[in-house]
PDB file of C-alpha atoms in Angstrom:
ATOM      1  CA  UNK A   1       0.001   0.179  -0.105  1.00  0.00           C
ATOM      2  CA  UNK A   2       0.933   3.613  -0.810  1.00  0.00           C
ATOM      3  CA  UNK A   3      -0.275   6.994  -0.690  1.00  0.00           C
ATOM      4  CA  UNK A   4      -0.199   8.308  -3.823  1.00  0.00           C
ATOM      5  CA  UNK A   5       1.794  12.232  -4.304  1.00  0.00           C
ATOM      6  CA  UNK A   6      -0.586  15.224  -2.929  1.00  0.00           C
ATOM      7  CA  UNK A   7      -3.605  13.026  -3.554  1.00  0.00           C
ATOM      8  CA  UNK A   8      -5.603  12.585  -0.020  1.00  0.00           C
ATOM      9  CA  UNK A   9      -5.534   8.207  -1.020  1.00  0.00           C
ATOM     10  CA  UNK A  10      -3.306   5.057  -0.629  1.00  0.00           C
ATOM     11  CA  UNK A  11      -3.215   2.633  -3.751  1.00  0.00           C
ATOM     12  CA  UNK A  12      -3.565  -1.124  -3.761  1.00  0.00           C
ATOM     13  CA  UNK A  13      -3.635  -3.882  -6.180  1.00  0.00           C
ATOM     14  CA  UNK A  14      -7.023  -4.315  -6.974  1.00  0.00           C
ATOM     15  CA  UNK A  15      -8.167  -7.504  -4.670  1.00  0.00           C
ATOM     16  CA  UNK A  16     -11.232  -8.518  -7.435  1.00  0.00           C
ATOM     17  CA  UNK A  17     -10.810 -10.942 -10.165  1.00  0.00           C
ATOM     18  CA  UNK A  18     -12.891  -8.606 -12.916  1.00  0.00           C
ATOM     19  CA  UNK A  19     -11.436  -5.628 -12.314  1.00  0.00           C
ATOM     20  CA  UNK A  20      -7.559  -4.836 -12.497  1.00  0.00           C
ATOM     21  CA  UNK A  21      -5.305  -2.639 -12.220  1.00  0.00           C
ATOM     22  CA  UNK A  22      -4.971  -0.881  -8.789  1.00  0.00           C
ATOM     23  CA  UNK A  23      -7.510   0.234  -6.209  1.00  0.00           C
ATOM     24  CA  UNK A  24      -7.597   4.454  -4.476  1.00  0.00           C
ATOM     25  CA  UNK A  25      -8.997   4.091  -0.860  1.00  0.00           C
ATOM     26  CA  UNK A  26      -9.346   6.925   1.222  1.00  0.00           C
ATOM     27  CA  UNK A  27      -7.361   5.318   4.413  1.00  0.00           C
ATOM     28  CA  UNK A  28      -5.254   6.576   6.297  1.00  0.00           C
ATOM     29  CA  UNK A  29      -1.626   5.735   6.614  1.00  0.00           C
ATOM     30  CA  UNK A  30      -2.354   3.413   9.701  1.00  0.00           C
ATOM     31  CA  UNK A  31      -4.836   0.909   7.956  1.00  0.00           C
ATOM     32  CA  UNK A  32      -4.206  -2.536   7.561  1.00  0.00           C
ATOM     33  CA  UNK A  33      -3.867  -3.677   4.209  1.00  0.00           C
ATOM     34  CA  UNK A  34      -4.775  -7.918   5.234  1.00  0.00           C
ATOM     35  CA  UNK A  35      -8.059  -6.144   6.552  1.00  0.00           C
ATOM     36  CA  UNK A  36      -9.016  -4.114   3.714  1.00  0.00           C
ATOM     37  CA  UNK A  37      -8.506  -6.867   0.966  1.00  0.00           C
ATOM     38  CA  UNK A  38     -11.481  -8.950   3.042  1.00  0.00           C
ATOM     39  CA  UNK A  39     -13.587  -6.152   3.172  1.00  0.00           C
ATOM     40  CA  UNK A  40     -13.489  -5.586  -0.516  1.00  0.00           C
ATOM     41  CA  UNK A  41     -13.593  -8.839  -1.058  1.00  0.00           C
ATOM     42  CA  UNK A  42     -16.571  -9.756   1.396  1.00  0.00           C
ATOM     43  CA  UNK A  43     -18.057  -6.216   0.368  1.00  0.00           C
ATOM     44  CA  UNK A  44     -18.276  -4.700   3.377  1.00  0.00           C
ATOM     45  CA  UNK A  45     -15.816  -2.032   2.175  1.00  0.00           C
ATOM     46  CA  UNK A  46     -18.134   1.319   3.078  1.00  0.00           C
ATOM     47  CA  UNK A  47     -16.562   4.327   1.717  1.00  0.00           C
ATOM     48  CA  UNK A  48     -16.327   5.064  -2.122  1.00  0.00           C
ATOM     49  CA  UNK A  49     -13.024   3.834  -3.786  1.00  0.00           C
ATOM     50  CA  UNK A  50     -11.613   4.334  -8.028  1.00  0.00           C
ATOM     51  CA  UNK A  51     -10.520   1.579  -9.775  1.00  0.00           C
ATOM     52  CA  UNK A  52      -7.459   2.844 -12.653  1.00  0.00           C
ATOM     53  CA  UNK A  53      -7.064   0.004 -15.537  1.00  0.00           C
ATOM     54  CA  UNK A  54      -4.535   2.565 -17.303  1.00  0.00           C
ATOM     55  CA  UNK A  55      -6.891   3.442 -19.743  1.00  0.00           C
ATOM     56  CA  UNK A  56     -10.328   4.068 -17.653  1.00  0.00           C
ATOM     57  CA  UNK A  57     -10.145   5.850 -14.208  1.00  0.00           C
ATOM     58  CA  UNK A  58     -14.240   4.299 -12.066  1.00  0.00           C
ATOM     59  CA  UNK A  59     -15.888   5.755  -8.912  1.00  0.00           C
ATOM     60  CA  UNK A  60     -17.463   3.208  -7.080  1.00  0.00           C
ATOM     61  CA  UNK A  61     -19.692   3.547  -4.598  1.00  0.00           C
ATOM     62  CA  UNK A  62     -20.094  -0.109  -3.538  1.00  0.00           C
ATOM     63  CA  UNK A  63     -18.357  -2.709  -4.592  1.00  0.00           C
ATOM     64  CA  UNK A  64     -22.024  -3.916  -6.718  1.00  0.00           C
ATOM     65  CA  UNK A  65     -22.161  -0.008  -7.770  1.00  0.00           C
ATOM     66  CA  UNK A  66     -20.273   1.850 -10.264  1.00  0.00           C
ATOM     67  CA  UNK A  67     -21.197   5.584 -10.350  1.00  0.00           C
ATOM     68  CA  UNK A  68     -18.797   7.139 -12.826  1.00  0.00           C
ATOM     69  CA  UNK A  69     -16.249   6.131 -16.007  1.00  0.00           C
ATOM     70  CA  UNK A  70     -13.268   9.147 -16.673  1.00  0.00           C
ATOM     71  CA  UNK A  71     -10.839   8.180 -19.898  1.00  0.00           C
ATOM     72  CA  UNK A  72      -7.549   8.419 -19.488  1.00  0.00           C
ATOM     73  CA  UNK A  73      -6.454  10.173 -22.524  1.00  0.00           C
ATOM     74  CA  UNK A  74      -9.836  11.902 -22.827  1.00  0.00           C
ATOM     75  CA  UNK A  75     -10.773  13.045 -19.328  1.00  0.00           C
ATOM     76  CA  UNK A  76     -12.990  15.751 -20.291  1.00  0.00           C
ATOM     77  CA  UNK A  77     -15.374  13.332 -22.735  1.00  0.00           C
ATOM     78  CA  UNK A  78     -18.014  11.598 -21.576  1.00  0.00           C
ATOM     79  CA  UNK A  79     -17.499   7.600 -20.865  1.00  0.00           C
ATOM     80  CA  UNK A  80     -20.898   6.329 -20.226  1.00  0.00           C
ATOM     81  CA  UNK A  81     -23.541   6.724 -22.086  1.00  0.00           C
ATOM     82  CA  UNK A  82     -26.181   8.041 -20.162  1.00  0.00           C
ATOM     83  CA  UNK A  83     -24.187  10.642 -19.562  1.00  0.00           C
ATOM     84  CA  UNK A  84     -24.636  11.120 -23.013  1.00  0.00           C
ATOM     85  CA  UNK A  85     -27.539  11.302 -23.264  1.00  0.00           C
ATOM     86  CA  UNK A  86     -28.400  13.401 -20.091  1.00  0.00           C
ATOM     87  CA  UNK A  87     -26.824  16.170 -22.182  1.00  0.00           C
ATOM     88  CA  UNK A  88     -30.152  16.143 -23.796  1.00  0.00           C
ATOM     89  CA  UNK A  89     -30.947  19.087 -22.490  1.00  0.00           C
ATOM     90  CA  UNK A  90     -29.870  20.399 -25.124  1.00  0.00           C
ATOM     91  CA  UNK A  91     -31.674  20.861 -27.818  1.00  0.00           C
ATOM     92  CA  UNK A  92     -34.046  22.414 -25.346  1.00  0.00           C
ATOM     93  CA  UNK A  93     -31.890  24.702 -23.276  1.00  0.00           C
ATOM     94  CA  UNK A  94     -28.684  26.168 -25.908  1.00  0.00           C
ATOM     95  CA  UNK A  95     -27.805  28.413 -23.901  1.00  0.00           C
ATOM     96  CA  UNK A  96     -27.985  27.413 -20.274  1.00  0.00           C
ATOM     97  CA  UNK A  97     -27.282  30.242 -17.688  1.00  0.00           C
ATOM     98  CA  UNK A  98     -27.286  28.684 -14.500  1.00  0.00           C
ATOM     99  CA  UNK A  99     -27.198  24.451 -14.005  1.00  0.00           C
ATOM    100  CA  UNK A 100     -27.242  22.890 -11.172  1.00  0.00           C
ATOM    101  CA  UNK A 101     -25.834  18.115 -10.504  1.00  0.00           C
ATOM    102  CA  UNK A 102     -27.154  16.688  -7.747  1.00  0.00           C
ATOM    103  CA  UNK A 103     -25.359  14.146  -6.631  1.00  0.00           C
ATOM    104  CA  UNK A 104     -21.391  14.874  -8.118  1.00  0.00           C
ATOM    105  CA  UNK A 105     -19.634  11.476  -8.477  1.00  0.00           C
ATOM    106  CA  UNK A 106     -16.947  11.373 -11.301  1.00  0.00           C
ATOM    107  CA  UNK A 107     -17.104  14.370 -12.403  1.00  0.00           C
ATOM    108  CA  UNK A 108     -17.997  13.636 -15.626  1.00  0.00           C
ATOM    109  CA  UNK A 109     -21.525  16.452 -16.121  1.00  0.00           C
ATOM    110  CA  UNK A 110     -19.134  18.562 -14.939  1.00  0.00           C
ATOM    111  CA  UNK A 111     -15.977  18.452 -16.660  1.00  0.00           C
ATOM    112  CA  UNK A 112     -18.272  18.298 -19.705  1.00  0.00           C
ATOM    113  CA  UNK A 113     -21.056  21.540 -19.339  1.00  0.00           C
ATOM    114  CA  UNK A 114     -17.597  23.486 -17.687  1.00  0.00           C
ATOM    115  CA  UNK A 115     -14.998  22.771 -21.380  1.00  0.00           C
ATOM    116  CA  UNK A 116     -18.292  22.861 -24.078  1.00  0.00           C
ATOM    117  CA  UNK A 117     -20.277  25.956 -21.752  1.00  0.00           C
ATOM    118  CA  UNK A 118     -17.810  28.152 -20.578  1.00  0.00           C
ATOM    119  CA  UNK A 119     -20.319  30.827 -20.082  1.00  0.00           C
ATOM    120  CA  UNK A 120     -23.347  29.106 -18.371  1.00  0.00           C
ATOM    121  CA  UNK A 121     -23.180  28.857 -14.173  1.00  0.00           C
ATOM    122  CA  UNK A 122     -22.647  25.752 -12.821  1.00  0.00           C
ATOM    123  CA  UNK A 123     -22.968  24.360  -9.121  1.00  0.00           C
ATOM    124  CA  UNK A 124     -22.325  20.755  -8.811  1.00  0.00           C
ATOM    125  CA  UNK A 125     -23.581  19.054  -5.112  1.00  0.00           C
ATOM    126  CA  UNK A 126     -23.123  16.487  -3.443  1.00  0.00           C
ATOM    127  CA  UNK A 127     -23.322  14.450  -0.200  1.00  0.00           C
ATOM    128  CA  UNK A 128     -20.505  12.496   0.736  1.00  0.00           C
ATOM    129  CA  UNK A 129     -17.319  14.772   1.142  1.00  0.00           C
ATOM    130  CA  UNK A 130     -14.893  10.798   0.845  1.00  0.00           C
ATOM    131  CA  UNK A 131     -16.957  11.727  -2.980  1.00  0.00           C
ATOM    132  CA  UNK A 132     -15.605  14.935  -3.217  1.00  0.00           C
ATOM    133  CA  UNK A 133     -12.214  14.141  -2.269  1.00  0.00           C
ATOM    134  CA  UNK A 134     -11.170  11.840  -5.019  1.00  0.00           C
ATOM    135  CA  UNK A 135     -12.161  15.295  -8.106  1.00  0.00           C
ATOM    136  CA  UNK A 136      -8.632  14.928  -7.624  1.00  0.00           C
ATOM    137  CA  UNK A 137      -7.907  11.069  -9.108  1.00  0.00           C
ATOM    138  CA  UNK A 138     -10.615  12.358 -11.571  1.00  0.00           C
ATOM    139  CA  UNK A 139      -8.675  15.762 -12.921  1.00  0.00           C
ATOM    140  CA  UNK A 140     -11.528  17.855 -12.188  1.00  0.00           C
ATOM    141  CA  UNK A 141     -11.267  21.714 -12.497  1.00  0.00           C
ATOM    142  CA  UNK A 142     -10.651  24.254 -10.184  1.00  0.00           C
ATOM    143  CA  UNK A 143     -13.854  26.233  -8.003  1.00  0.00           C
ATOM    144  CA  UNK A 144     -14.110  29.633  -9.663  1.00  0.00           C
ATOM    145  CA  UNK A 145     -16.439  32.519 -10.767  1.00  0.00           C
ATOM    146  CA  UNK A 146     -18.432  29.249 -13.359  1.00  0.00           C
ATOM    147  CA  UNK A 147     -17.969  26.480 -10.887  1.00  0.00           C
ATOM    148  CA  UNK A 148     -18.801  25.762  -7.313  1.00  0.00           C
ATOM    149  CA  UNK A 149     -18.314  22.042  -6.039  1.00  0.00           C
ATOM    150  CA  UNK A 150     -20.910  22.053  -2.215  1.00  0.00           C
ATOM    151  CA  UNK A 151     -20.887  19.781  -0.465  1.00  0.00           C
ATOM    152  CA  UNK A 152     -24.156  19.124   1.218  1.00  0.00           C
ATOM    153  CA  UNK A 153     -27.425  17.889   0.368  1.00  0.00           C
ATOM    154  CA  UNK A 154     -29.317  17.964  -2.700  1.00  0.00           C
ATOM    155  CA  UNK A 155     -32.490  18.379  -1.800  1.00  0.00           C
ATOM    156  CA  UNK A 156     -32.203  21.144   1.337  1.00  0.00           C
ATOM    157  CA  UNK A 157     -30.038  22.115  -1.404  1.00  0.00           C
ATOM    158  CA  UNK A 158     -32.840  23.023  -4.034  1.00  0.00           C
ATOM    159  CA  UNK A 159     -34.979  23.737  -0.914  1.00  0.00           C
ATOM    160  CA  UNK A 160     -33.118  27.120  -0.619  1.00  0.00           C
ATOM    161  CA  UNK A 161     -31.885  27.906  -4.509  1.00  0.00           C
ATOM    162  CA  UNK A 162     -32.497  30.822  -6.115  1.00  0.00           C
ATOM    163  CA  UNK A 163     -35.065  30.915  -8.584  1.00  0.00           C
ATOM    164  CA  UNK A 164     -34.709  30.128 -11.983  1.00  0.00           C
ATOM    165  CA  UNK A 165     -32.465  27.536 -13.291  1.00  0.00           C
ATOM    166  CA  UNK A 166     -32.095  26.922 -15.547  1.00  0.00           C
ATOM    167  CA  UNK A 167     -30.883  22.900 -16.219  1.00  0.00           C
ATOM    168  CA  UNK A 168     -31.113  20.688 -13.093  1.00  0.00           C
ATOM    169  CA  UNK A 169     -29.938  17.470 -13.445  1.00  0.00           C
ATOM    170  CA  UNK A 170     -29.810  14.495 -11.207  1.00  0.00           C
ATOM    171  CA  UNK A 171     -27.830  11.699 -11.114  1.00  0.00           C
ATOM    172  CA  UNK A 172     -27.575  11.144  -7.380  1.00  0.00           C
ATOM    173  CA  UNK A 173     -27.664   7.059  -6.233  1.00  0.00           C
ATOM    174  CA  UNK A 174     -26.040   6.092  -2.528  1.00  0.00           C
ATOM    175  CA  UNK A 175     -24.527   2.479  -2.127  1.00  0.00           C
ATOM    176  CA  UNK A 176     -28.390   0.969  -2.255  1.00  0.00           C
ATOM    177  CA  UNK A 177     -30.399   3.696  -5.774  1.00  0.00           C
ATOM    178  CA  UNK A 178     -31.316   6.850  -5.159  1.00  0.00           C
ATOM    179  CA  UNK A 179     -30.798   8.590  -3.246  1.00  0.00           C
ATOM    180  CA  UNK A 180     -34.502   8.883  -1.298  1.00  0.00           C
ATOM    181  CA  UNK A 181     -34.674  12.412   0.240  1.00  0.00           C
ATOM    182  CA  UNK A 182     -35.189  12.776  -3.987  1.00  0.00           C
ATOM    183  CA  UNK A 183     -37.978   9.914  -4.544  1.00  0.00           C
ATOM    184  CA  UNK A 184     -40.509  12.210  -3.058  1.00  0.00           C
ATOM    185  CA  UNK A 185     -43.138  14.728  -4.633  1.00  0.00           C
ATOM    186  CA  UNK A 186     -41.865  17.843  -2.219  1.00  0.00           C
ATOM    187  CA  UNK A 187     -38.865  17.832  -3.320  1.00  0.00           C
ATOM    188  CA  UNK A 188     -39.748  17.042  -7.147  1.00  0.00           C
ATOM    189  CA  UNK A 189     -42.630  20.548  -6.500  1.00  0.00           C
ATOM    190  CA  UNK A 190     -39.412  22.545  -5.084  1.00  0.00           C
ATOM    191  CA  UNK A 191     -37.764  21.247  -8.320  1.00  0.00           C
ATOM    192  CA  UNK A 192     -40.985  22.993 -10.083  1.00  0.00           C
ATOM    193  CA  UNK A 193     -40.567  25.788  -8.439  1.00  0.00           C
ATOM    194  CA  UNK A 194     -36.766  26.544  -8.594  1.00  0.00           C
ATOM    195  CA  UNK A 195     -36.334  26.351 -12.809  1.00  0.00           C
ATOM    196  CA  UNK A 196     -36.477  29.220 -15.035  1.00  0.00           C
ATOM    197  CA  UNK A 197     -39.851  29.590 -17.248  1.00  0.00           C
ATOM    198  CA  UNK A 198     -38.887  26.970 -19.827  1.00  0.00           C
ATOM    199  CA  UNK A 199     -36.030  25.337 -17.513  1.00  0.00           C
ATOM    200  CA  UNK A 200     -35.693  21.512 -17.898  1.00  0.00           C
ATOM    201  CA  UNK A 201     -35.061  18.262 -14.495  1.00  0.00           C
ATOM    202  CA  UNK A 202     -32.558  15.833 -15.915  1.00  0.00           C
ATOM    203  CA  UNK A 203     -33.314  12.922 -14.370  1.00  0.00           C
ATOM    204  CA  UNK A 204     -30.577   9.147 -14.678  1.00  0.00           C
ATOM    205  CA  UNK A 205     -32.475   6.220 -13.466  1.00  0.00           C
ATOM    206  CA  UNK A 206     -30.981   2.717 -12.577  1.00  0.00           C
ATOM    207  CA  UNK A 207     -31.484  -0.210 -12.005  1.00  0.00           C
ATOM    208  CA  UNK A 208     -35.008  -2.000 -11.823  1.00  0.00           C
ATOM    209  CA  UNK A 209     -38.393  -0.432 -13.104  1.00  0.00           C
ATOM    210  CA  UNK A 210     -39.877  -1.150  -9.698  1.00  0.00           C
ATOM    211  CA  UNK A 211     -37.823   0.910  -7.870  1.00  0.00           C
ATOM    212  CA  UNK A 212     -38.443   3.803  -9.643  1.00  0.00           C
ATOM    213  CA  UNK A 213     -41.562   3.472 -10.948  1.00  0.00           C
ATOM    214  CA  UNK A 214     -42.967   5.852  -8.051  1.00  0.00           C
ATOM    215  CA  UNK A 215     -40.172   8.052  -9.228  1.00  0.00           C
ATOM    216  CA  UNK A 216     -42.248   8.217 -12.704  1.00  0.00           C
ATOM    217  CA  UNK A 217     -44.878   8.818 -11.615  1.00  0.00           C
ATOM    218  CA  UNK A 218     -43.844  11.879  -9.244  1.00  0.00           C
ATOM    219  CA  UNK A 219     -42.679  13.330 -11.592  1.00  0.00           C
ATOM    220  CA  UNK A 220     -45.486  12.880 -14.808  1.00  0.00           C
ATOM    221  CA  UNK A 221     -48.350  14.321 -11.527  1.00  0.00           C
ATOM    222  CA  UNK A 222     -46.180  17.776 -10.339  1.00  0.00           C
ATOM    223  CA  UNK A 223     -45.106  18.664 -14.619  1.00  0.00           C
ATOM    224  CA  UNK A 224     -48.954  17.505 -15.522  1.00  0.00           C
ATOM    225  CA  UNK A 225     -47.163  15.061 -18.271  1.00  0.00           C
ATOM    226  CA  UNK A 226     -44.003  16.693 -19.756  1.00  0.00           C
ATOM    227  CA  UNK A 227     -41.963  14.319 -19.265  1.00  0.00           C
ATOM    228  CA  UNK A 228     -39.316  12.840 -22.698  1.00  0.00           C
ATOM    229  CA  UNK A 229     -37.911   9.165 -21.761  1.00  0.00           C
ATOM    230  CA  UNK A 230     -34.771   8.234 -23.971  1.00  0.00           C
ATOM    231  CA  UNK A 231     -33.583   4.094 -23.454  1.00  0.00           C
ATOM    232  CA  UNK A 232     -30.227   3.700 -22.473  1.00  0.00           C
ATOM    233  CA  UNK A 233     -30.546  -0.060 -23.642  1.00  0.00           C
ATOM    234  CA  UNK A 234     -26.604  -0.676 -23.676  1.00  0.00           C
ATOM    235  CA  UNK A 235     -26.306   0.396 -19.057  1.00  0.00           C
ATOM    236  CA  UNK A 236     -29.495  -0.415 -18.165  1.00  0.00           C
ATOM    237  CA  UNK A 237     -30.657   3.141 -17.519  1.00  0.00           C
ATOM    238  CA  UNK A 238     -33.816   5.325 -19.297  1.00  0.00           C
ATOM    239  CA  UNK A 239     -33.147   9.440 -18.740  1.00  0.00           C
ATOM    240  CA  UNK A 240     -35.791  11.025 -17.543  1.00  0.00           C
ATOM    241  CA  UNK A 241     -36.421  15.151 -19.165  1.00  0.00           C
ATOM    242  CA  UNK A 242     -39.215  16.643 -17.274  1.00  0.00           C
ATOM    243  CA  UNK A 243     -40.091  20.488 -19.044  1.00  0.00           C
ATOM    244  CA  UNK A 244     -41.696  23.455 -16.077  1.00  0.00           C
ATOM    245  CA  UNK A 245     -43.173  24.841 -19.631  1.00  0.00           C
ATOM    246  CA  UNK A 246     -46.763  23.652 -18.876  1.00  0.00           C
ATOM    247  CA  UNK A 247     -48.022  23.535 -22.604  1.00  0.00           C
ATOM    248  CA  UNK A 248     -44.746  21.735 -24.156  1.00  0.00           C
ATOM    249  CA  UNK A 249     -45.033  20.325 -27.537  1.00  0.00           C
ATOM    250  CA  UNK A 250     -41.662  18.796 -28.841  1.00  0.00           C
ATOM    251  CA  UNK A 251     -40.522  19.559 -32.033  1.00  0.00           C
ATOM    252  CA  UNK A 252     -39.559  16.580 -33.518  1.00  0.00           C
ATOM    253  CA  UNK A 253     -39.043  17.894 -37.231  1.00  0.00           C
ATOM    254  CA  UNK A 254     -37.148  20.562 -35.743  1.00  0.00           C
ATOM    255  CA  UNK A 255     -34.981  18.601 -33.806  1.00  0.00           C
ATOM    256  CA  UNK A 256     -34.252  16.646 -35.675  1.00  0.00           C
ATOM    257  CA  UNK A 257     -31.842  19.193 -37.402  1.00  0.00           C
ATOM    258  CA  UNK A 258     -31.360  20.633 -34.790  1.00  0.00           C
ATOM    259  CA  UNK A 259     -29.920  17.831 -33.308  1.00  0.00           C
ATOM    260  CA  UNK A 260     -27.630  17.538 -36.342  1.00  0.00           C
ATOM    261  CA  UNK A 261     -26.365  21.162 -35.856  1.00  0.00           C
ATOM    262  CA  UNK A 262     -25.086  19.411 -31.587  1.00  0.00           C
ATOM    263  CA  UNK A 263     -23.553  16.594 -32.655  1.00  0.00           C
ATOM    264  CA  UNK A 264     -21.391  19.037 -34.918  1.00  0.00           C
ATOM    265  CA  UNK A 265     -20.919  21.057 -31.711  1.00  0.00           C
ATOM    266  CA  UNK A 266     -20.603  18.952 -29.272  1.00  0.00           C
ATOM    267  CA  UNK A 267     -19.458  15.160 -30.525  1.00  0.00           C
ATOM    268  CA  UNK A 268     -23.087  13.448 -29.129  1.00  0.00           C
ATOM    269  CA  UNK A 269     -24.948  10.786 -30.796  1.00  0.00           C
ATOM    270  CA  UNK A 270     -28.131  14.050 -30.730  1.00  0.00           C
ATOM    271  CA  UNK A 271     -30.148  12.196 -33.811  1.00  0.00           C
ATOM    272  CA  UNK A 272     -30.325   8.808 -31.568  1.00  0.00           C
ATOM    273  CA  UNK A 273     -30.963  11.363 -28.560  1.00  0.00           C
ATOM    274  CA  UNK A 274     -34.033  12.733 -30.550  1.00  0.00           C
ATOM    275  CA  UNK A 275     -35.162   9.504 -32.758  1.00  0.00           C
ATOM    276  CA  UNK A 276     -35.594   8.041 -29.219  1.00  0.00           C
ATOM    277  CA  UNK A 277     -36.532  10.340 -27.061  1.00  0.00           C
ATOM    278  CA  UNK A 278     -39.972  10.330 -29.999  1.00  0.00           C
ATOM    279  CA  UNK A 279     -40.378   6.816 -30.190  1.00  0.00           C
ATOM    280  CA  UNK A 280     -41.155   6.109 -26.096  1.00  0.00           C
ATOM    281  CA  UNK A 281     -43.139   9.450 -26.415  1.00  0.00           C
ATOM    282  CA  UNK A 282     -44.797   7.628 -29.128  1.00  0.00           C
ATOM    283  CA  UNK A 283     -44.784   4.440 -27.365  1.00  0.00           C
ATOM    284  CA  UNK A 284     -46.013   5.842 -24.094  1.00  0.00           C
ATOM    285  CA  UNK A 285     -43.592   5.133 -22.043  1.00  0.00           C
ATOM    286  CA  UNK A 286     -42.669   6.530 -18.773  1.00  0.00           C
ATOM    287  CA  UNK A 287     -46.732   6.286 -18.523  1.00  0.00           C
ATOM    288  CA  UNK A 288     -45.805   1.857 -18.528  1.00  0.00           C
ATOM    289  CA  UNK A 289     -42.765   3.089 -15.854  1.00  0.00           C
ATOM    290  CA  UNK A 290     -44.928   4.777 -13.854  1.00  0.00           C
ATOM    291  CA  UNK A 291     -46.897   2.379 -13.985  1.00  0.00           C
ATOM    292  CA  UNK A 292     -50.628   4.286 -14.936  1.00  0.00           C
ATOM    293  CA  UNK A 293     -49.590   6.566 -11.760  1.00  0.00           C
ATOM    294  CA  UNK A 294     -48.677  10.374 -11.857  1.00  0.00           C
ATOM    295  CA  UNK A 295     -52.371  10.641 -13.324  1.00  0.00           C
TER     296      UNK A 295
END
C-alpha cells in the first residue's frame, strides 16, 4: 500500500478477479492492507473507491455499484452513455445560464459542461465528502466564478436555492440506489418551483424499473405529464427529461434538424437522442414506466 503523490488516497493492487489494475482508497496510513482486502472482497467496505486499469478510471460507491468512468486519454469526454444522453437538454435549452447538478460522482457532467458551456454558471452539489475528495483523481477543474462544488444535501440545497435554474441534473445515488431524499413529491415540487420558465429537469434512472416507477409517476404529476424518456439499453438506464413549460410540445421535425447541428458542435449523437425520445413518446413509455401513476 502506498500513498499517491499530493493526493489524499492510498493505492493498492486490485484484489478483484474481474477488475484489474489498482484501487485508490481513502484510508489512513495506519490501515492494514489485509483487512482492507478482506472488507473489499466480502463487500463490507462502505466508502467509495476508485479502480484504475490504466485506460479507464472508475468510481465505485460500493463493490456492486459503479457510478462514473473516465478515459485517462480523454478525461473531459463522457465515457458512459447515460451521461451523454443527459446532455439532451441542449436540444431544448441551447444556451443555459445556470446549471445545477445533484450528485457529483466522478464529475463527468461537470467537466463536459465546464469545457463546452463556459458561459454557464455550474453548481455541483454532493452530500458525501469522500466523493468530493476524489476530485483530483478525476481531474476536476478548480472552482471559480462560474464553477462551484458544494458539500450539501441535494434536497436541502434545492429547497433553499434561488429560482431561475435553467437545467437541474439529478444523478444522485447511494450504495442502495436512487437517493431517497429526492424520491418524493415535496422535492419535485421544490425542483419545479426553482426552474426557470423553460427550465428542464434531467434525471438518471438506474436499476430495476419497479424501483423507480413511483418516482416517474410523481414527476409526471408535478410536471403535468410534460416528460420525455431516452432509453439507454447498454447501461440499462433511462434518462428522463421533465419540462416546466406547461404547454410544452416537442417539435420533432425541428429537433431532428437541430440535433445534427448539436452533433457537429459537441460530438454527441443528438440525432439518436431525438429518435429515441420520439419513439418513446409515441409508445407512451413514461406512463408505462410509471405503471399508471401520475394521473
